[in-house]
Amino acid sequence: MRATWLTDIHLNFLRPLALQAFYERIASEQPQVLLVTGDIGEADSVVRYVTELARLAPIYFVLGNHDYYRSSIAAVRGAMERLDESATWLPAHEPMRITPKTMILGVDGWGDARCGDLESTVQLSDWKLIDDFKKAQHDRDLRIEICRRLGGNEARALRDKLELSAAAPQLLVLTHVPPFPEACVYAGEPSTPPWLPWFTCIGTGEILRAHAEAHPEQQILVLCGHSHGAGSFKPLPNLEVRTGGWPAGVQDYGNPLVQQTIEV
Ligand SMILES: [Fe+2]
Ligand SMILES: [Fe+2]
């Protein structure tokens, strides 16, 4: 099955003609399914974009932090649960079999403030633009607490989905936030300590590593994005994390790429 992977396409930055050209670029891959690892648009546009993408091929996706901008996490997730069956927001579903050997599952993931420099002065737009963070905009400790709670929820959801898919020979896991600091890449370099707390989900990484160790016969491919730099990290022989993004020096916002078309 030809599966075309997109991440961090931020389609709200495109004018109509550029958007149409990007849809044509995706169609030229002749995908049988689309795999999209978040940051598709913003809260007021993400339903429209996933519906349009689903006209090209059935879409399996997770959301990124930008998809919640100008709304709340609960409101956007509610809208995802009401999509029709051509667009599958994986967090709302149990693992699904997409080929005789391959199961797919996904969680959004969240930067869970469990690595890097917690004294970091990096300011994320998330804290101003997502309702859940507004009360913590000027309170670092509360912000860290919220990030850790969100990351913990994602890790538990991932653990439950992995338990249900242990028998599949191949597993495809979609998530937005890199689950290991080594998978967090920007402009060809590892992300630096001030960025890592917000760009890595340590909780989902712990769950993935434990599952892969317990099931050495299962091949697990994790697709993620968020850090906007392309990279690959293989913490175990049966676990590969591929981060999608742009080469160093190439414009990211307003310049969406097809990451890869893979055979699954
Ligand atoms: Fe992004
Ligand atoms: Fe992101």
XYZ file of C-alpha atoms in Angstrom, residues 6-244:
239
model
C 2.919 14.766 5.430
C 3.785 16.713 8.555
C 3.674 20.322 9.751
C 2.063 21.445 6.526
C 0.496 24.507 8.251
C -1.923 24.976 5.337
C -3.357 28.185 6.827
C -0.201 29.935 5.570
C -1.090 29.174 1.923
C -3.099 31.316 -0.483
C -5.765 29.471 -2.506
C -3.637 28.830 -5.623
C -0.699 27.551 -3.570
C -3.046 25.321 -1.589
C -4.451 23.857 -4.806
C -0.925 23.312 -6.149
C 0.039 21.481 -2.969
C -3.013 19.213 -3.221
C -1.969 18.440 -6.816
C 1.577 17.713 -5.635
C 0.182 15.208 -3.100
C -2.056 13.601 -5.748
C 0.993 13.129 -8.015
C 2.310 10.631 -5.426
C -0.744 8.463 -6.197
C -1.306 7.728 -2.533
C -3.621 4.968 -1.357
C -3.634 6.520 2.105
C -2.323 9.756 3.627
C -0.494 9.775 6.959
C -0.401 13.230 8.549
C 1.482 13.927 11.764
C -0.024 17.202 12.889
C 0.190 20.983 12.542
C -2.249 20.888 9.642
C -3.843 24.297 10.239
C -5.411 26.007 13.245
C -8.587 25.271 15.201
C -10.830 27.223 12.821
C -9.433 25.554 9.675
C -8.261 22.047 10.554
C -11.643 20.389 9.865
C -11.739 21.995 6.420
C -8.183 20.881 5.567
C -8.532 17.264 6.702
C -11.829 17.038 4.781
C -10.130 18.364 1.617
C -7.129 16.041 2.075
C -9.505 13.093 2.501
C -10.774 13.719 -1.051
C -7.266 12.780 -2.298
C -7.060 9.537 -0.263
C -8.307 8.240 3.085
C -6.389 10.119 5.770
C -5.070 8.819 9.090
C -3.793 11.649 11.236
C -2.933 13.146 14.592
C -3.066 16.806 15.582
C -0.213 19.127 16.486
C -0.117 22.037 18.904
C -0.959 24.575 16.153
C -4.194 22.721 15.365
C -5.467 23.855 18.783
C -4.604 27.542 18.264
C -7.405 30.022 19.083
C -9.454 27.343 20.827
C -9.186 24.702 23.528
C -7.903 21.152 23.414
C -11.328 19.731 24.349
C -13.204 21.720 21.687
C -10.885 20.721 18.837
C -10.810 17.075 19.911
C -14.608 17.075 20.001
C -14.668 18.308 16.383
C -12.239 15.536 15.360
C -14.479 12.883 16.878
C -17.356 14.083 14.682
C -15.485 13.698 11.339
C -16.865 11.199 8.848
C -15.077 7.925 8.177
C -12.776 9.103 5.341
C -10.770 11.150 7.880
C -9.540 9.174 10.866
C -8.164 11.074 13.847
C -6.218 8.167 15.335
C -6.412 9.176 19.026
C -10.186 8.525 18.910
C -9.738 4.998 17.543
C -8.366 1.687 18.664
C -5.446 0.400 16.537
C -6.590 -0.316 12.975
C -5.332 -2.947 10.531
C -4.403 -1.236 7.246
C -2.649 -4.187 5.579
C -2.614 -7.894 6.500
C 0.639 -7.308 8.451
C 0.391 -3.684 9.539
C -1.565 -1.941 12.247
C -1.726 1.822 12.636
C -2.320 3.848 15.797
C -1.593 7.343 16.992
C -1.586 9.923 19.745
C -0.965 13.655 19.339
C 1.829 13.795 21.916
C 2.764 16.912 23.852
C 6.047 18.569 24.811
C 6.058 17.333 28.407
C 8.771 19.462 30.031
C 10.747 16.443 31.175
C 14.100 17.137 29.502
C 16.290 20.043 28.423
C 16.538 23.407 30.171
C 13.438 24.132 32.242
C 14.707 27.663 32.986
C 14.490 28.254 29.241
C 13.360 31.714 28.122
C 11.850 30.295 24.923
C 8.311 31.624 24.513
C 5.867 29.434 22.613
C 2.785 30.858 20.917
C 0.948 27.858 22.437
C 0.847 29.625 25.787
C -1.006 32.622 24.356
C -3.127 30.904 21.726
C -4.397 27.694 23.354
C -7.055 28.322 26.003
C -5.711 25.581 28.289
C -2.425 27.491 28.720
C -3.756 31.024 29.109
C -3.858 30.918 32.893
C -0.201 29.811 32.907
C 1.091 32.412 30.473
C 3.140 34.173 33.175
C 3.555 31.229 35.537
C 6.381 28.913 34.580
C 5.682 26.305 37.260
C 2.035 26.004 36.309
C 2.964 25.777 32.630
C 5.368 22.934 33.378
C 2.666 21.209 35.413
C 0.178 21.474 32.511
C 2.728 20.164 29.994
C 3.554 17.197 32.226
C -0.102 16.371 32.741
C -0.809 16.538 29.001
C 2.249 14.390 28.226
C 1.259 11.852 30.872
C -2.216 11.559 29.354
C -0.690 10.963 25.917
C 1.664 8.304 27.307
C -1.197 6.406 28.974
C -3.289 6.539 25.799
C -0.331 5.240 23.796
C 0.302 2.404 26.270
C -3.315 1.233 25.952
C -3.196 1.317 22.143
C 0.135 -0.536 22.006
C -1.204 -3.286 24.251
C -4.017 -3.847 21.749
C -1.648 -4.146 18.793
C 1.081 -6.413 20.187
C 0.264 -9.285 17.792
C 0.823 -7.331 14.540
C 4.182 -7.984 12.802
C 4.428 -4.315 11.772
C 3.271 -1.273 13.608
C 2.949 2.265 12.301
C 2.708 4.887 15.046
C 1.808 8.495 14.231
C 2.517 11.238 16.754
C 3.281 14.953 16.479
C 5.920 15.522 19.137
C 9.215 13.594 18.862
C 9.247 10.956 21.615
C 13.040 11.088 22.109
C 15.365 14.119 22.312
C 17.575 12.426 19.695
C 14.632 12.551 17.249
C 14.197 16.268 17.794
C 16.001 17.953 14.905
C 16.066 21.479 13.548
C 18.046 22.716 10.524
C 20.046 19.491 10.421
C 21.134 19.768 14.072
C 19.748 18.299 17.308
C 17.403 20.746 19.048
C 19.116 22.693 21.826
C 18.333 22.409 25.590
C 16.121 25.552 25.738
C 13.785 24.028 23.128
C 13.789 20.397 24.260
C 11.244 20.688 27.129
C 8.593 21.808 24.631
C 9.754 19.731 21.669
C 10.041 16.247 23.171
C 7.447 13.964 24.736
C 9.521 11.864 27.134
C 6.378 10.039 28.346
C 5.492 8.561 24.937
C 9.174 7.697 24.366
C 9.321 5.679 27.600
C 6.205 3.729 26.582
C 7.497 3.087 23.041
C 10.871 1.860 24.272
C 9.328 -0.479 26.856
C 6.885 -1.892 24.293
C 9.611 -2.406 21.668
C 11.838 -4.159 24.225
C 8.986 -6.461 25.240
C 8.117 -7.301 21.600
C 11.439 -7.668 19.760
C 9.755 -9.517 16.875
C 7.535 -6.527 16.066
C 8.878 -3.842 13.695
C 7.760 -0.389 14.821
C 8.005 2.733 12.683
C 7.130 6.014 14.395
C 6.422 9.076 12.232
C 6.489 12.496 13.898
C 7.170 16.176 13.236
C 6.916 19.367 15.326
C 10.623 20.299 15.349
C 10.541 21.036 11.574
C 13.871 19.296 10.880
C 14.207 15.950 9.110
C 15.916 13.147 11.002
C 15.834 9.497 11.998
C 16.661 7.852 15.326
C 16.791 4.108 15.998
C 16.898 3.480 19.744
C 16.375 -0.282 19.291
C 16.757 -2.684 16.335
C 12.948 -2.919 16.008
C 12.110 0.745 16.725
C 12.718 3.607 14.300
C 11.536 7.186 14.812
C 11.402 9.300 11.649
C 11.003 13.039 12.137
C 9.683 14.992 9.184
